[in-house]
PDB file of C-alpha atoms in Angstrom:
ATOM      1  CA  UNK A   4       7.584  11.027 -16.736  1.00 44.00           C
ATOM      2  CA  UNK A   5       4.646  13.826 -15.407  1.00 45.00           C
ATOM      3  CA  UNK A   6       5.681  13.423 -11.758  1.00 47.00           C
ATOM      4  CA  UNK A   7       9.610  13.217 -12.161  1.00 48.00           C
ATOM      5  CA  UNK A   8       8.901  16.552 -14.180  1.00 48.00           C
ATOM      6  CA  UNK A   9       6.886  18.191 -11.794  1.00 42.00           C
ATOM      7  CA  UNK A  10       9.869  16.944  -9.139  1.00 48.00           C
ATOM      8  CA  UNK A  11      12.275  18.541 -11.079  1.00 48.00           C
ATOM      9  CA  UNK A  12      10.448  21.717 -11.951  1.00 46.00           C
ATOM     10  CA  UNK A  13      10.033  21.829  -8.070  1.00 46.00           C
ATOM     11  CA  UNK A  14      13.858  21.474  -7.013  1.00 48.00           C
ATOM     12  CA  UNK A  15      14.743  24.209 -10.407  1.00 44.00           C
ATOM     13  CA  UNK A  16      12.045  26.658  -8.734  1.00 45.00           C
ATOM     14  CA  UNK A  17      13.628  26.179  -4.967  1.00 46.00           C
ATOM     15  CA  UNK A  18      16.946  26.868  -6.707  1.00 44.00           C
ATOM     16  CA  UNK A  19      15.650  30.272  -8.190  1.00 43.00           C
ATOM     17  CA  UNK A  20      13.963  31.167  -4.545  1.00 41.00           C
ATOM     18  CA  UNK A  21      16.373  29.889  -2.468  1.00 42.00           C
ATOM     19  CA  UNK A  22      19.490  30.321  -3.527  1.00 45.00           C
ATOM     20  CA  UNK A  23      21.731  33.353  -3.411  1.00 42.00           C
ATOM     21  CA  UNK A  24      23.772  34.936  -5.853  1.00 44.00           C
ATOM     22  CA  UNK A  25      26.701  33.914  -4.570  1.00 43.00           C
ATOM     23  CA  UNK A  26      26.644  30.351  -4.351  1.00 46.00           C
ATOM     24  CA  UNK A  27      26.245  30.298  -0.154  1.00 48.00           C
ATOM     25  CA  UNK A  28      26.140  27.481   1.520  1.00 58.00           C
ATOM     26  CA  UNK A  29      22.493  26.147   1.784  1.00 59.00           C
ATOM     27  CA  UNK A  30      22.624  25.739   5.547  1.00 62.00           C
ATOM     28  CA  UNK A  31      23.389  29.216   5.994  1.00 75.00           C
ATOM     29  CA  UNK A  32      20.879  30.422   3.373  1.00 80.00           C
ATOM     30  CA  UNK A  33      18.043  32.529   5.923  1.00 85.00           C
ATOM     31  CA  UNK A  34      14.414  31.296   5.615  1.00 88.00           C
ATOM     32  CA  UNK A  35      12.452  33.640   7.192  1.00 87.00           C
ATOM     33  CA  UNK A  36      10.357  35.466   5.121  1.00 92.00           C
ATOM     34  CA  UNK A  37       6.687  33.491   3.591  1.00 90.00           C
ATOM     35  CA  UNK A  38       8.642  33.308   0.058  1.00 88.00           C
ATOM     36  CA  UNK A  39      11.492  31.787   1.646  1.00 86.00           C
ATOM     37  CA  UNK A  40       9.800  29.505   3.747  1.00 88.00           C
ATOM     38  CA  UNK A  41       7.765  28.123   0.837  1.00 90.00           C
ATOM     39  CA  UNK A  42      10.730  27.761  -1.322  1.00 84.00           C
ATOM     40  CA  UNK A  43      12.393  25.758   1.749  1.00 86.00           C
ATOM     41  CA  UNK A  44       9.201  23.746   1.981  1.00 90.00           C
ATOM     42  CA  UNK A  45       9.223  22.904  -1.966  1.00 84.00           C
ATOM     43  CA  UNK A  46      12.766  21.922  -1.818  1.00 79.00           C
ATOM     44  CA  UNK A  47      12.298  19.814   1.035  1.00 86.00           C
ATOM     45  CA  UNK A  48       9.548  17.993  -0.274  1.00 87.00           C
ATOM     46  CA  UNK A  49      10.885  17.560  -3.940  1.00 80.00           C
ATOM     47  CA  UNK A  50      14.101  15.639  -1.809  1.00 79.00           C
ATOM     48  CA  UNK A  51      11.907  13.324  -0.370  1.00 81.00           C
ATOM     49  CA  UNK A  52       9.941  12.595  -3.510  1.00 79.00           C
ATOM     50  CA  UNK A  53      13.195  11.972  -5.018  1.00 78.00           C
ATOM     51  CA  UNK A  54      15.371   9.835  -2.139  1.00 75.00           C
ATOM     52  CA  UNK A  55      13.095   6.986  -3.749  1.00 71.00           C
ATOM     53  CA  UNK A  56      14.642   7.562  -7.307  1.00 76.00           C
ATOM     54  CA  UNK A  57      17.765   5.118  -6.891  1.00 76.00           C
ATOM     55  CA  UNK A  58      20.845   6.232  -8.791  1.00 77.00           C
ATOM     56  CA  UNK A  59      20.473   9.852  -8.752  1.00 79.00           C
ATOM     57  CA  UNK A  60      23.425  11.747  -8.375  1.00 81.00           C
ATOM     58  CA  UNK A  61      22.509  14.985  -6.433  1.00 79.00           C
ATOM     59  CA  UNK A  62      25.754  16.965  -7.214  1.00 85.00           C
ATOM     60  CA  UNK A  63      25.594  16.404 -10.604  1.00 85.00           C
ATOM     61  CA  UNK A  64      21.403  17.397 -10.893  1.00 81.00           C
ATOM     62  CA  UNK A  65      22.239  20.668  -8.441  1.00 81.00           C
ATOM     63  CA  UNK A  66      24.671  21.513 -11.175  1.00 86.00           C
ATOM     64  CA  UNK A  67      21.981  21.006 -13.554  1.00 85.00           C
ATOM     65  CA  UNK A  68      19.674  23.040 -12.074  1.00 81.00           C
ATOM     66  CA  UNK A  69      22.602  26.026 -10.981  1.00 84.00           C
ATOM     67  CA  UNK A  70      23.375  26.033 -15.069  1.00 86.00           C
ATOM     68  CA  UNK A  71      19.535  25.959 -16.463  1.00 86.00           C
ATOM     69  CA  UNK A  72      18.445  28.332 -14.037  1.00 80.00           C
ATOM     70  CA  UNK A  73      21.393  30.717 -14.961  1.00 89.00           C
ATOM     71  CA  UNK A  74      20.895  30.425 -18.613  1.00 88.00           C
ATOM     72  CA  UNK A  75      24.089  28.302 -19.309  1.00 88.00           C
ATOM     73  CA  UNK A  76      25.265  26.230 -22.033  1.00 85.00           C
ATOM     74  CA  UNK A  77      24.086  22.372 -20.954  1.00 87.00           C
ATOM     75  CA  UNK A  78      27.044  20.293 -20.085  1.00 87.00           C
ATOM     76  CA  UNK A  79      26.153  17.995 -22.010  1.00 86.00           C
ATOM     77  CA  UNK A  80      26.091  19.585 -25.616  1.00 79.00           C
ATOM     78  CA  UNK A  81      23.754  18.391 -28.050  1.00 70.00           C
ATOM     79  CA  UNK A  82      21.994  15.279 -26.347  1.00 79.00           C
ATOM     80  CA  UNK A  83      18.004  15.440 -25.725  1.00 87.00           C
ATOM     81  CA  UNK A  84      17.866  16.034 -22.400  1.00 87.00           C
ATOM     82  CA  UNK A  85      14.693  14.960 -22.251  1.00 89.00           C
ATOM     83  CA  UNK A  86      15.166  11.714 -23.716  1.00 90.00           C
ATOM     84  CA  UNK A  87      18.040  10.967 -20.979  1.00 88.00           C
ATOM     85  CA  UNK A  88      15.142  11.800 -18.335  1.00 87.00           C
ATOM     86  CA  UNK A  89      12.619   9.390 -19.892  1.00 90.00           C
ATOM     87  CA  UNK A  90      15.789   6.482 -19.832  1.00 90.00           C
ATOM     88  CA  UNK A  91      16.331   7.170 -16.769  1.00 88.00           C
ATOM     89  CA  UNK A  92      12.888   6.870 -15.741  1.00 88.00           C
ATOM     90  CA  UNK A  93      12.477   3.860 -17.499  1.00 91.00           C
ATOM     91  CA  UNK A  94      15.619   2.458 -15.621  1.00 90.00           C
ATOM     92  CA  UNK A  95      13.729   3.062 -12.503  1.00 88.00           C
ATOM     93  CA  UNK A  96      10.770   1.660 -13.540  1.00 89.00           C
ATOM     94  CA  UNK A  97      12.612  -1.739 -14.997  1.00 90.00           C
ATOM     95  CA  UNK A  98      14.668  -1.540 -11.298  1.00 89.00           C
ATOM     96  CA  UNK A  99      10.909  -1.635  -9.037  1.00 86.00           C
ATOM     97  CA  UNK A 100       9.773  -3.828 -11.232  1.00 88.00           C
ATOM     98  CA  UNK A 101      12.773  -6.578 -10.575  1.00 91.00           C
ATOM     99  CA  UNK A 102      13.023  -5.960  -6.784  1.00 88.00           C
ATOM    100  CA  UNK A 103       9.035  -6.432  -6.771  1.00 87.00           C
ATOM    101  CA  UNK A 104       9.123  -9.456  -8.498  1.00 90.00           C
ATOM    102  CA  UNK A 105      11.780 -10.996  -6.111  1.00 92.00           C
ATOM    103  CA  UNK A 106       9.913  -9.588  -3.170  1.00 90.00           C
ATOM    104  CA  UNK A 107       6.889 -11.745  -4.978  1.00 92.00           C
ATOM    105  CA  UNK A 108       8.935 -14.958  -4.733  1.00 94.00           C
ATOM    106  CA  UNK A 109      10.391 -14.476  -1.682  1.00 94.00           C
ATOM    107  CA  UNK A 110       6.693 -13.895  -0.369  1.00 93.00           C
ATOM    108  CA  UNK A 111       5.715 -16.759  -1.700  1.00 95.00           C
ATOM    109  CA  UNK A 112       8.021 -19.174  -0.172  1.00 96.00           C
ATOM    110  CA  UNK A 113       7.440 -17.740   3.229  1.00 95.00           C
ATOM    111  CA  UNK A 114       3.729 -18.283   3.006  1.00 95.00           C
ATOM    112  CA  UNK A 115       3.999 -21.624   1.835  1.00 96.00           C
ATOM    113  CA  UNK A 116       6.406 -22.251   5.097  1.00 97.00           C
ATOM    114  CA  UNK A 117       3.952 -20.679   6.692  1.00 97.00           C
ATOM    115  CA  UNK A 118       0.682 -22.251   6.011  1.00 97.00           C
ATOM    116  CA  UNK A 119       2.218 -25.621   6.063  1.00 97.00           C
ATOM    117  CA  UNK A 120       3.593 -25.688   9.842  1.00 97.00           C
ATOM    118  CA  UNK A 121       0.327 -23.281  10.787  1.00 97.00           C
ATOM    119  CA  UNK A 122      -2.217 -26.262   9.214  1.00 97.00           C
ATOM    120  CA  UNK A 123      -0.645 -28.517  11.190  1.00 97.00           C
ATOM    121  CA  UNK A 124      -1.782 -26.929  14.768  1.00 97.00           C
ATOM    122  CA  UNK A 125      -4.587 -28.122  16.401  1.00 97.00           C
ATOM    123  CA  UNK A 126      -8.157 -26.257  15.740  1.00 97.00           C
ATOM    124  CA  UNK A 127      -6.322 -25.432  12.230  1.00 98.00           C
ATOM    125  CA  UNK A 128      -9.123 -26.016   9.577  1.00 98.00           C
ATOM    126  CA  UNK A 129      -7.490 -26.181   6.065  1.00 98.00           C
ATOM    127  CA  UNK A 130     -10.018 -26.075   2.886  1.00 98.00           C
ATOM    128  CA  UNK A 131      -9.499 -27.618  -0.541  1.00 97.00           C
ATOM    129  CA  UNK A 132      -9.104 -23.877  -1.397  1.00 97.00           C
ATOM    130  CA  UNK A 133      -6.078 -23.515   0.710  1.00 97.00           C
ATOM    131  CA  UNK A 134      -8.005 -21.325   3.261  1.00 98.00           C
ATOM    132  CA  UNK A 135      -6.868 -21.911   7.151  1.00 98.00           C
ATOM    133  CA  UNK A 136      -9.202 -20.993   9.758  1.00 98.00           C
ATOM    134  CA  UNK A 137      -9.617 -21.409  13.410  1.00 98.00           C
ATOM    135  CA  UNK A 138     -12.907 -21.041  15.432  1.00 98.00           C
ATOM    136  CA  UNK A 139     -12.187 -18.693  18.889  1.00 97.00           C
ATOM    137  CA  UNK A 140     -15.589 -18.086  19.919  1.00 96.00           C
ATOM    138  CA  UNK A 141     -19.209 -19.395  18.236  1.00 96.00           C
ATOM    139  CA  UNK A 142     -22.303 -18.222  18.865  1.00 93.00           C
ATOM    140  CA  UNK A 143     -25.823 -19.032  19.496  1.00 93.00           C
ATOM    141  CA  UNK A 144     -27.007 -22.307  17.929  1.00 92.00           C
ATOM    142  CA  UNK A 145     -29.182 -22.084  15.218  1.00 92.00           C
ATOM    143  CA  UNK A 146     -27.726 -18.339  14.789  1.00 95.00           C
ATOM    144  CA  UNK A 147     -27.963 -17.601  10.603  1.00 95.00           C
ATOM    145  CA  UNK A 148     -24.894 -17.727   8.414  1.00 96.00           C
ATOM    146  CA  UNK A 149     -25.253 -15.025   5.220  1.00 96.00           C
ATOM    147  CA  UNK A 150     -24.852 -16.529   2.013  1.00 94.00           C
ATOM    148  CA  UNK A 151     -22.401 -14.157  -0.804  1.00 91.00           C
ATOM    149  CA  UNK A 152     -25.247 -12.045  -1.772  1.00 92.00           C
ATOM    150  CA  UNK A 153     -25.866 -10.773   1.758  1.00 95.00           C
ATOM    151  CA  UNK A 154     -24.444  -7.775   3.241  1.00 95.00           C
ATOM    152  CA  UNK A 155     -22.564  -8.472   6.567  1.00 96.00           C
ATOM    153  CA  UNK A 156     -21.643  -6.097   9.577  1.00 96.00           C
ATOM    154  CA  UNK A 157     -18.152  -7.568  11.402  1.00 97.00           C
ATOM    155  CA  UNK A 158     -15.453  -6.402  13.055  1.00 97.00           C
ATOM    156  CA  UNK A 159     -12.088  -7.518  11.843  1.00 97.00           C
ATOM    157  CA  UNK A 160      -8.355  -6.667  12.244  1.00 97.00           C
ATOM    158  CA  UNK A 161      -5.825  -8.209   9.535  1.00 96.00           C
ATOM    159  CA  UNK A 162      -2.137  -8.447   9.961  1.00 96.00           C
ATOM    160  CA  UNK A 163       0.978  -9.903   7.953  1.00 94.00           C
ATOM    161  CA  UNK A 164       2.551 -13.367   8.907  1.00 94.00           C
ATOM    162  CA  UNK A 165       4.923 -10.683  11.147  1.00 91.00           C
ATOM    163  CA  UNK A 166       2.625  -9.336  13.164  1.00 92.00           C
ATOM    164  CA  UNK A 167       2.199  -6.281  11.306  1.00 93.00           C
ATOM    165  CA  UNK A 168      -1.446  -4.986  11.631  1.00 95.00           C
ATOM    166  CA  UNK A 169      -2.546  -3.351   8.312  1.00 94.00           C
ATOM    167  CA  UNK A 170      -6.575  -2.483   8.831  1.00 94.00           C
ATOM    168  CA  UNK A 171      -8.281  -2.573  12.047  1.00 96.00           C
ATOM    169  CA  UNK A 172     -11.988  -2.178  12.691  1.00 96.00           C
ATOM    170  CA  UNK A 173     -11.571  -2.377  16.023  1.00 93.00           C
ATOM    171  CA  UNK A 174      -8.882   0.185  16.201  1.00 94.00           C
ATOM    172  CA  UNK A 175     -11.286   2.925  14.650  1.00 95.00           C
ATOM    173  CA  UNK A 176     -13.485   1.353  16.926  1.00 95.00           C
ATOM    174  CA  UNK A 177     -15.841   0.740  14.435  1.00 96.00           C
ATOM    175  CA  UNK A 178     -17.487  -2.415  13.050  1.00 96.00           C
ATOM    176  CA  UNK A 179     -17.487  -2.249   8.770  1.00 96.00           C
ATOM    177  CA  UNK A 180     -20.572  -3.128   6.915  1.00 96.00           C
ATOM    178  CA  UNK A 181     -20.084  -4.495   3.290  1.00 93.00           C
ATOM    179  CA  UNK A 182     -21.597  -6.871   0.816  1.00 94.00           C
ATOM    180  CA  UNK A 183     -20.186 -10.259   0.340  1.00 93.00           C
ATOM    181  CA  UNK A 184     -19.814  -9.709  -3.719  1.00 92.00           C
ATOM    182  CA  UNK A 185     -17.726  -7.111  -3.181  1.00 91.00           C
ATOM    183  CA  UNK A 186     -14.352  -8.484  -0.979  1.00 94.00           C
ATOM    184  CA  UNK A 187     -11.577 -10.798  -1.351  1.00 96.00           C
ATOM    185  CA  UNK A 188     -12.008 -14.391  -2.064  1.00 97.00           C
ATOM    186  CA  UNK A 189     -11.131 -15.691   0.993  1.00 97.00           C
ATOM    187  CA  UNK A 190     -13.175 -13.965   2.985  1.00 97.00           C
ATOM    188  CA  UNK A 191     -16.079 -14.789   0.774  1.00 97.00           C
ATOM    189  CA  UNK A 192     -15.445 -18.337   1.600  1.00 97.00           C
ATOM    190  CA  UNK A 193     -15.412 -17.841   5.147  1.00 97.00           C
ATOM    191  CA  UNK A 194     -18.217 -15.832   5.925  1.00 97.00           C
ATOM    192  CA  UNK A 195     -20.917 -17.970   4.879  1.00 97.00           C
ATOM    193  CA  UNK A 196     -19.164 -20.862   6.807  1.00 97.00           C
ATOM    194  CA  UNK A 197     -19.636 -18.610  10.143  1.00 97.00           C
ATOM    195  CA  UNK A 198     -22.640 -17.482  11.860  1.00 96.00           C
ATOM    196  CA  UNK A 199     -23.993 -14.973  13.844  1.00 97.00           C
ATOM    197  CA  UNK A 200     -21.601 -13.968  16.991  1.00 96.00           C
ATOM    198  CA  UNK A 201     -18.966 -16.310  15.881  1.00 97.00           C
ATOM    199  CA  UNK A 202     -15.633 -15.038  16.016  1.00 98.00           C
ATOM    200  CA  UNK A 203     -12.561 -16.967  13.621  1.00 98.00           C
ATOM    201  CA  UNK A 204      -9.050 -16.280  12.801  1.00 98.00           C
ATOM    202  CA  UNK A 205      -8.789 -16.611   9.338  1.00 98.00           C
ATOM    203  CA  UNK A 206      -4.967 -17.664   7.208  1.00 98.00           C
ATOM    204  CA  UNK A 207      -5.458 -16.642   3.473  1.00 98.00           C
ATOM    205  CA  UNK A 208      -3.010 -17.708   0.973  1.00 97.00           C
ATOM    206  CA  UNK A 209      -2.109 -14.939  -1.692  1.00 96.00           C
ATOM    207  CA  UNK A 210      -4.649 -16.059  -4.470  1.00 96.00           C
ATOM    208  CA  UNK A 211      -7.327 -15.899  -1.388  1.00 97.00           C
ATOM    209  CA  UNK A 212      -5.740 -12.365  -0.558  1.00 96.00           C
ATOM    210  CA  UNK A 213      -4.369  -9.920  -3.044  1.00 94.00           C
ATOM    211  CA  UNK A 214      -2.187 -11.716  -5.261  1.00 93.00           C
ATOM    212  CA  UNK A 215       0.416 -11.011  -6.654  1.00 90.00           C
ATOM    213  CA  UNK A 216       0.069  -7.446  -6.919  1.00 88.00           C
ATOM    214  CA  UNK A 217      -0.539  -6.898  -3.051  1.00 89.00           C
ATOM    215  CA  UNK A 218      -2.575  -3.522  -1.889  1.00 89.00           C
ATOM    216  CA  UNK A 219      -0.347  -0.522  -1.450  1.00 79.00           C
ATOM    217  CA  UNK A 220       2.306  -0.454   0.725  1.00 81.00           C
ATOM    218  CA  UNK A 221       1.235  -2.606   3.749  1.00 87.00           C
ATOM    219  CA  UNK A 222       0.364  -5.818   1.674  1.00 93.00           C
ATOM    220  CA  UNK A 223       3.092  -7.157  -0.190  1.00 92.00           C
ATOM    221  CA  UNK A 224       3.344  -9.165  -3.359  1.00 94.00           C
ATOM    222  CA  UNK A 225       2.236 -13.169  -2.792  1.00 95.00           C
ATOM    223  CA  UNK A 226       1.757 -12.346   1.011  1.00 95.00           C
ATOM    224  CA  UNK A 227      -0.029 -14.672   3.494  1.00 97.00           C
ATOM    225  CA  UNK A 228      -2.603 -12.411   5.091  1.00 97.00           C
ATOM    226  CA  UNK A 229      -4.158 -13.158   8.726  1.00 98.00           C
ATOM    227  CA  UNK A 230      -7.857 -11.672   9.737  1.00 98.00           C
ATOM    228  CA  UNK A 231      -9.607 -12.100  13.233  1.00 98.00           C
ATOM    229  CA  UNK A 232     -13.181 -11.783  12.116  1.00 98.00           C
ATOM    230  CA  UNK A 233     -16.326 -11.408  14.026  1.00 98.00           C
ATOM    231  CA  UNK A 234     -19.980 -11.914  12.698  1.00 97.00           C
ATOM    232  CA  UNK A 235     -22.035  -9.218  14.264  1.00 96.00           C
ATOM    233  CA  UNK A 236     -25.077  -9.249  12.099  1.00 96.00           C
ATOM    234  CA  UNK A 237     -26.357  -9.782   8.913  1.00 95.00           C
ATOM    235  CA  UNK A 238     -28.417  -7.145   6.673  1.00 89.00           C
ATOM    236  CA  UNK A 239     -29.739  -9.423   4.146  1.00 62.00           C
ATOM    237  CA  UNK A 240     -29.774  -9.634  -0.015  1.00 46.00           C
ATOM    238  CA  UNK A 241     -30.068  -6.480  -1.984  1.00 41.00           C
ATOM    239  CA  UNK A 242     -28.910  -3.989   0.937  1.00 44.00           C
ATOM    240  CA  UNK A 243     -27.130  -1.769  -1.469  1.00 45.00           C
ATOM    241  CA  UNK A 244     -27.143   1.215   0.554  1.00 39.00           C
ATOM    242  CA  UNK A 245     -24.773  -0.381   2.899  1.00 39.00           C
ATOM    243  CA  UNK A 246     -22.730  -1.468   0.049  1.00 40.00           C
ATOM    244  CA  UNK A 247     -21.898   1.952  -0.863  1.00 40.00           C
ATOM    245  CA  UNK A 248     -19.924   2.717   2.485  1.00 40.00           C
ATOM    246  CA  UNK A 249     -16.429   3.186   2.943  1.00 34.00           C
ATOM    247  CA  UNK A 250     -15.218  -0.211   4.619  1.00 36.00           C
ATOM    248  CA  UNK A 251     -16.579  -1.943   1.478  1.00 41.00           C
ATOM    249  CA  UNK A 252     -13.494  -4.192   1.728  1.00 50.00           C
ATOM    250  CA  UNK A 253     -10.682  -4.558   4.246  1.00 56.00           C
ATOM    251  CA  UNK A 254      -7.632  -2.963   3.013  1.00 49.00           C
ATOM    252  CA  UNK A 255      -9.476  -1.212  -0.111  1.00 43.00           C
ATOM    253  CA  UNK A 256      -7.918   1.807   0.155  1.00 44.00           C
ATOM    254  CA  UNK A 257      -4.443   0.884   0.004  1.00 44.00           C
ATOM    255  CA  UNK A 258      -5.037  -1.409  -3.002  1.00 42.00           C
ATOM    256  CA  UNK A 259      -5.789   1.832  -5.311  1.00 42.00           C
TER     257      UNK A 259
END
């Protein structure tokens, strides 16, 4: 309800800036001066904050906003126009909450395709966890392996079942640091499995991944998740300073 106010309290105040008395059309309203500029910036960036808002009808809100801001008799009479906001929030909110269900489901059917014809390639490793992993390059013999309470330095780039490349280490051309504890299950399976200098391409199933819940916009609901992964070094237990540093977990970011 907050942000679809603030929206709306945006679009009223570009009406009051923007708009001229007599009712010009918008694209020949002039923007040049700061105030007008600002009011054309607020207006354009309520729009997009509202394109998302399916089944809003913009004639009939720009009405709205033409008859509050011109002290007007609502259309509407004696309804709480407040309380037809909050259903109509609430419609929105039921609507994402269907399509990301489906999108859940339909995730999960593709990854199950997935994993099944990818576990049956050759150099496919498949767990009793459901992990899938494939070595591309070991290293030294006799090279340690870090156990879940160490804190590992790799570079790593994950991607969807597409192709899609979500977080890259090696893009920002550098390698993260992070404690074992602190990432997703999959990975904490794998990384004690490699050592030192080996480099492995990792499938994780959702419940390895992020679930059903996904991270923000780049991982989806129930979505198979692919990492190359290289072992560069290993700090040891207790390093908690580099625990505290930014790349504690691949993806983190988007998942808040």
């Amino acid at each position: 309800m907050k942000k679809l106010g603030i929206v709306l309290a945006g679009t009223v105040l570009v009406a009051a800036c923007g708009q001229q008395d007599g009712g010009e059309d918008a694209a020949k309203v002039e923007i040049k001066t700061d105030d007008q500029k600002a009011s054309y910036a607020l207006g354009y960036r309520s729009a997009e904050q509202m394109s998302a808002m399916e089944g809003l009808d913009t004639e009939a809100m720009i009405a709205g906003i033409r008859d509050g801001h011109t002290g007007t008799d609502s259309r509407l009479g004696d309804e709480d126009l407040n309380q037809l906001i909050q259903d109509f929030q609430m419609r929105l909110v039921e609507k994402r909450q269907a399509k990301q269900e489906q999108e859940a489901e339909d995730n999960l059917k593709k990854g199950e395709q997935f994993l099944a014809e990818n576990g049956k390639r050759d150099g496919v490793t498949t767990t009793d966890s459901g992990l899938q992993y494939e070595v591309l390059k070991s290293g030294e013999e006799g090279a340690p392996s870090p156990t879940v309470e160490d804190t590992v330095t790799v570079h790593y780039e994950g991607s969807t079942t597409d192709g899609e490349v979500f977080d890259s280490s090696i893009e920002r051309d550098q390698p993260a640091t992070f404690g074992l504890a602190h990432i997703i299950p999959g990975w904490q399976e794998a990384l004690p499995m490699m050592k030192v200098g080996d480099k492995w391409k990792l499938y994780l199933p959702a419940e390895l991944g992020y679930g059903k819940q996904g991270a923000g916009g780049d991982i989806g609901p129930n979505e198979v998740l692919i990492f190359e992964v290289e072992l560069l070094g290993i700090q040891g237990q207790g390093d908690d300073a580099a625990d505290d540093q930014a790349a504690e977990e691949p993806a983190a970011d988007d998942a808040e």
